[in-house]
mmCIF file of C-alpha atoms in Angstrom:
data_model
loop_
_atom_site.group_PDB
_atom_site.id
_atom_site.type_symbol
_atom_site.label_atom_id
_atom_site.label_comp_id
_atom_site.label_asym_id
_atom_site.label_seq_id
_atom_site.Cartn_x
_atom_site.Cartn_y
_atom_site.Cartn_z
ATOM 1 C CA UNK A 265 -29.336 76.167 93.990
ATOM 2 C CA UNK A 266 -30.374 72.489 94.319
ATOM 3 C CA UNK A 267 -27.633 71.761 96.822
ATOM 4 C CA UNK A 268 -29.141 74.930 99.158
ATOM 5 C CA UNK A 269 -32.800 73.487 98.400
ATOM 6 C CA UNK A 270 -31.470 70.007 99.598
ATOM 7 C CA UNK A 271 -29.759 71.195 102.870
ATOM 8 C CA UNK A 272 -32.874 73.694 103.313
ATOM 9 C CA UNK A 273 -35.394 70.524 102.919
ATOM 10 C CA UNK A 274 -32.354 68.690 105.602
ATOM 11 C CA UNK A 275 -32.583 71.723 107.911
ATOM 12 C CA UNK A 276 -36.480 71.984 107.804
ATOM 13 C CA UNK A 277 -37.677 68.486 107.995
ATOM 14 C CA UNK A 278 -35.285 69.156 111.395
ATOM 15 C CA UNK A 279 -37.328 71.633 112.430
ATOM 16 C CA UNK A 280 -35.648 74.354 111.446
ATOM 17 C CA UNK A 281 -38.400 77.580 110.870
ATOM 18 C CA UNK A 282 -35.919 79.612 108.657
ATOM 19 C CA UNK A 283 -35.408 76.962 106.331
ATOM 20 C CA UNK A 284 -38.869 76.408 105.646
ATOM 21 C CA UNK A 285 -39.213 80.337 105.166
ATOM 22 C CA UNK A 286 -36.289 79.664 102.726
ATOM 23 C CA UNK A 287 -38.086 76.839 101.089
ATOM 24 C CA UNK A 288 -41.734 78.887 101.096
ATOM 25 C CA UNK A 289 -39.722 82.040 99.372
ATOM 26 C CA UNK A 290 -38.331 80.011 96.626
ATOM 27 C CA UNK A 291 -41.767 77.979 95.502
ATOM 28 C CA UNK A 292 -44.929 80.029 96.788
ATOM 29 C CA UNK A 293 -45.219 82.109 93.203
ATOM 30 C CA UNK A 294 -45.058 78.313 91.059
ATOM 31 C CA UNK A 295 -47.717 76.955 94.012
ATOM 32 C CA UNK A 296 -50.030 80.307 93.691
ATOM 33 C CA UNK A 297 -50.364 79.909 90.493
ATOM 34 C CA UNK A 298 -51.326 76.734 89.976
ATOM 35 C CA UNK A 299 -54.281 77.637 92.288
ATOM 36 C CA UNK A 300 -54.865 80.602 90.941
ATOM 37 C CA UNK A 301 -55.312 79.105 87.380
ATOM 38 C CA UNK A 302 -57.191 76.134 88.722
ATOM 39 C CA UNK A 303 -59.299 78.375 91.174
ATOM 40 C CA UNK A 304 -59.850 81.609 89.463
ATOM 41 C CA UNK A 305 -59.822 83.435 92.250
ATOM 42 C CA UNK A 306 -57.264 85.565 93.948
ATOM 43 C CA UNK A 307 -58.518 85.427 97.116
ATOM 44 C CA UNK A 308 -58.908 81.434 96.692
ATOM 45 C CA UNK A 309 -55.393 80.959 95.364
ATOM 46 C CA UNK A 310 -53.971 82.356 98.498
ATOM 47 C CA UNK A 311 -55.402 80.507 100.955
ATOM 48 C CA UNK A 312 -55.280 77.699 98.995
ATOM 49 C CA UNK A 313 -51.144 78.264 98.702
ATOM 50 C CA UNK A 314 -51.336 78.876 102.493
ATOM 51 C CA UNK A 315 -52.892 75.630 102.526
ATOM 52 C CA UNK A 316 -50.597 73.842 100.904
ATOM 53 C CA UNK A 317 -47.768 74.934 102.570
ATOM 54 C CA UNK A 318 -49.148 74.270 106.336
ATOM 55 C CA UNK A 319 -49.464 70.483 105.078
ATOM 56 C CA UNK A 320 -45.952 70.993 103.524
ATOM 57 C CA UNK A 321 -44.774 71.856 106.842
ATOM 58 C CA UNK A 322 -46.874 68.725 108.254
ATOM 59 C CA UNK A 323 -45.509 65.934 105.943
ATOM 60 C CA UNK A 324 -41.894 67.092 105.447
ATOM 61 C CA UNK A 325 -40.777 64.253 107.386
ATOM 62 C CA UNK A 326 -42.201 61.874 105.618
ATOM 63 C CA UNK A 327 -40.493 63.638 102.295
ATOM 64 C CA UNK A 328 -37.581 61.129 101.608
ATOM 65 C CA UNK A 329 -36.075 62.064 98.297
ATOM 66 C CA UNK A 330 -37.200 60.089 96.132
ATOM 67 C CA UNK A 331 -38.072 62.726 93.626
ATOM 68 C CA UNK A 332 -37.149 66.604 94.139
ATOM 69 C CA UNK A 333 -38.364 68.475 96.715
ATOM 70 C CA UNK A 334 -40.297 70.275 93.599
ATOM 71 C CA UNK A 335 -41.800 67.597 92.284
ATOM 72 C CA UNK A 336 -43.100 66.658 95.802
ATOM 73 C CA UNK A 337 -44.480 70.207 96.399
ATOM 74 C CA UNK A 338 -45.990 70.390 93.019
ATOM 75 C CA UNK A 339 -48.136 66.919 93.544
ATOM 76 C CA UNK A 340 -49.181 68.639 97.148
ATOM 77 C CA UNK A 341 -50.063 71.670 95.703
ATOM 78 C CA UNK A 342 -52.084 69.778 92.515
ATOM 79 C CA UNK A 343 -53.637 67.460 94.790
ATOM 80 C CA UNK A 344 -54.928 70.577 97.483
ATOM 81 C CA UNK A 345 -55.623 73.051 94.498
ATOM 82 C CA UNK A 346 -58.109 70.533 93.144
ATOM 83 C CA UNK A 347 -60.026 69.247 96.092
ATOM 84 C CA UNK A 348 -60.504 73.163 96.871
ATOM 85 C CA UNK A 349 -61.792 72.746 93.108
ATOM 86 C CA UNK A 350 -63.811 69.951 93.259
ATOM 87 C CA UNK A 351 -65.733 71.425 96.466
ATOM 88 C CA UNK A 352 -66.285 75.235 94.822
ATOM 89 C CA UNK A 353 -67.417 73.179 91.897
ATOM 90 C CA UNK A 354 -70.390 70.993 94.891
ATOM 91 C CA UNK A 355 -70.827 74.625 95.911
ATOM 92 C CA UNK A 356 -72.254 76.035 92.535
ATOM 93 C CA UNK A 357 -74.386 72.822 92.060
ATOM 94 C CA UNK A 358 -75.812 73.168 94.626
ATOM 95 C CA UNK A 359 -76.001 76.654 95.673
ATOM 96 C CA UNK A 360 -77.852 78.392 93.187
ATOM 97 C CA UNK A 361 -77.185 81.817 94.386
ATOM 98 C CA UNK A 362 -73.350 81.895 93.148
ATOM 99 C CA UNK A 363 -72.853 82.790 89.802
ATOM 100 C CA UNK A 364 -69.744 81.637 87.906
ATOM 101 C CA UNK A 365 -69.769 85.302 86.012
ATOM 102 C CA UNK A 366 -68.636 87.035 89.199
ATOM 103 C CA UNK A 367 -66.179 84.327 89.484
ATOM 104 C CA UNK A 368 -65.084 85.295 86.056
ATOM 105 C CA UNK A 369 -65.004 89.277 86.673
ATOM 106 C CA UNK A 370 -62.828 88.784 90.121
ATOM 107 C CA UNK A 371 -60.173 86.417 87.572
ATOM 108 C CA UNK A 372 -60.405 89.008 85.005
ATOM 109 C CA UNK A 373 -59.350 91.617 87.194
ATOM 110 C CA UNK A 374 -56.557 89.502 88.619
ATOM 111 C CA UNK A 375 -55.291 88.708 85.666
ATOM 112 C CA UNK A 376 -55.139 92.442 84.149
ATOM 113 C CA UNK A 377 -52.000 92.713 83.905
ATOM 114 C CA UNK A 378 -50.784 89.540 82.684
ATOM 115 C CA UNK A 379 -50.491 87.959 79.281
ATOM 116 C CA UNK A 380 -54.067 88.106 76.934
ATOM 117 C CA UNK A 381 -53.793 84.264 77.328
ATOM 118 C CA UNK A 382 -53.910 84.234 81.219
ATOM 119 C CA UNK A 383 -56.786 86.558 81.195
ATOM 120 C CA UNK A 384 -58.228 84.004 78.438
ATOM 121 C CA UNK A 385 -57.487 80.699 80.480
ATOM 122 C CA UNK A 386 -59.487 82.717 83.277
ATOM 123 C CA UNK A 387 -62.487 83.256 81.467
ATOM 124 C CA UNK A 388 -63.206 79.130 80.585
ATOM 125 C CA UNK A 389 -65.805 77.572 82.395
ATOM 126 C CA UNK A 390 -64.664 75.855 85.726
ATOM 127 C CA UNK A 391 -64.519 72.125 83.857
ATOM 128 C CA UNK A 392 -62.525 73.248 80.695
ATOM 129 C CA UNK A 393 -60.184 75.400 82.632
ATOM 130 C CA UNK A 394 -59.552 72.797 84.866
ATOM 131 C CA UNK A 395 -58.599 70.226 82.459
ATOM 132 C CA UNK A 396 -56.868 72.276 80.352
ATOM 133 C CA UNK A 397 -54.140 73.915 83.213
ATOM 134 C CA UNK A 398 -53.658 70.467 84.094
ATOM 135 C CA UNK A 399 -53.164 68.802 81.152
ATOM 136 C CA UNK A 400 -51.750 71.449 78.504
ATOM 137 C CA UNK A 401 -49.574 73.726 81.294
ATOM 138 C CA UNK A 402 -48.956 70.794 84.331
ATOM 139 C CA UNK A 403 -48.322 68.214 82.092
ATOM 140 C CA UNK A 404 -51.272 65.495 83.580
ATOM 141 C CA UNK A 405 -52.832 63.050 80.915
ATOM 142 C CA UNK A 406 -56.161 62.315 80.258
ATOM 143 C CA UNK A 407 -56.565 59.511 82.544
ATOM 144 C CA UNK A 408 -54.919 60.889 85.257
ATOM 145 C CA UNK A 409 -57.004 64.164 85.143
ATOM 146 C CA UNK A 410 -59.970 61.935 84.628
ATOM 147 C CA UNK A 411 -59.238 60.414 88.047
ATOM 148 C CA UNK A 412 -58.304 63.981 90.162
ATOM 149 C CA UNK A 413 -61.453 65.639 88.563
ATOM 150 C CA UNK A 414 -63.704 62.622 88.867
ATOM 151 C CA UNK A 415 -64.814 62.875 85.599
ATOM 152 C CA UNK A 416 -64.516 60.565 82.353
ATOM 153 C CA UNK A 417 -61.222 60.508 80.076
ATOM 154 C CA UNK A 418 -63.784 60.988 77.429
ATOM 155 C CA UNK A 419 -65.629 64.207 79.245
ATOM 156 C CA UNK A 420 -61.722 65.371 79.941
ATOM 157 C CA UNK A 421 -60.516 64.917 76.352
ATOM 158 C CA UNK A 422 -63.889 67.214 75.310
ATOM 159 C CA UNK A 423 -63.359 70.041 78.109
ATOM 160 C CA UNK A 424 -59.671 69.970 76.623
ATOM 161 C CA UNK A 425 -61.188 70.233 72.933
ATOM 162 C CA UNK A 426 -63.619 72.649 74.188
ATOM 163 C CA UNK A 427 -60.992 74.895 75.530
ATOM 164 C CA UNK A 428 -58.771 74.790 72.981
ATOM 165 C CA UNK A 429 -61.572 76.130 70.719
ATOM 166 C CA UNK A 430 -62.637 78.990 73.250
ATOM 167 C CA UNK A 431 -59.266 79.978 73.502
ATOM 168 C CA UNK A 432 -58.441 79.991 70.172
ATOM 169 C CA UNK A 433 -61.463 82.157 69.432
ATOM 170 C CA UNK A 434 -60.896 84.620 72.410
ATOM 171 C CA UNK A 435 -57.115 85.428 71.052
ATOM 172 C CA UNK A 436 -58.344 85.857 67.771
ATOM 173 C CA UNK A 437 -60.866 88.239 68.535
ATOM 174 C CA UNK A 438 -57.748 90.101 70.202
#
């Protein structure tokens, strides 16, 4: 499979349409749900994957191998999922009239029929969920998620705690 991903990346950085499509089928379910966890919205997670894969299309010729194609995608798809974040997040500052439990109802329902601890991760608060799909399930550190969110390692390291706790306390009641 990682010799057809390599001449697919070949093919499509050539211009090739089906190769992209090829490329799109194999990673669009790993990018939706990184912006679905981050985003908490259905509706948000897919444009946000259609997003990411229009500046996928975009940059592939600047992609030159020096990680996996995966890798590559993944930091796009990070990168997009959290600048859609970060502006939802200026949104609800400063629009009063949006209320984060409709947010949470609409990624409840999504969720439904996956795993009590998807539905959980769902339910944190914007912050905490944030920090805690990037750092417990995408592998970021502290520092790094400080400087994506904008926040302080110290604030990151407490929505992480914070979290933790919340889920801990949500699958127990379960």
């Amino acid at each position: 499979m990682a010799m057809e991903i390599a001449q697919a990346v070949t093919a499509a950085q050539k211009g090739d349409k089906q190769a992209f499509y090829y490329l799109y089928q194999q990673y669009v379910g790993r990018v939706y749900a990184i912006c679905w966890r981050l985003l908490a919205n259905k509706q948000k997670a897919e444009d946000a994957s259609q997003e990411i894969f229009i500046k996928v299309w975009q940059q592939l010729a600047g992609f030159r191998g020096d990680s996996s194609f995966a890798t590559w995608l993944h930091s796009i798809a990070t990168r997009t999922a959290i600048d859609i974040w970060r502006q939802e997040k200026y949104l609800r500052l400063t629009d009063s009239s949006d209320e984060q439990p409709e947010l949470t109802e609409q990624a409840v329902e999504c969720a439904s029929e996956d795993a009590p601890l998807e539905q959980a991760i769902q339910r944190l608060p914007a912050q905490a969920r944030a920090v805690f799909v990037l750092f417990a399930l995408e592998g970021y550190q502290h520092q790094e998620i400080a400087t994506l969110l904008g926040i302080a390692e110290g604030t990151s390291k407490a929505q992480y705690f914070r979290a933790r706790q919340l889920l801990q306390e949500w699958l127990a009641d379960e």
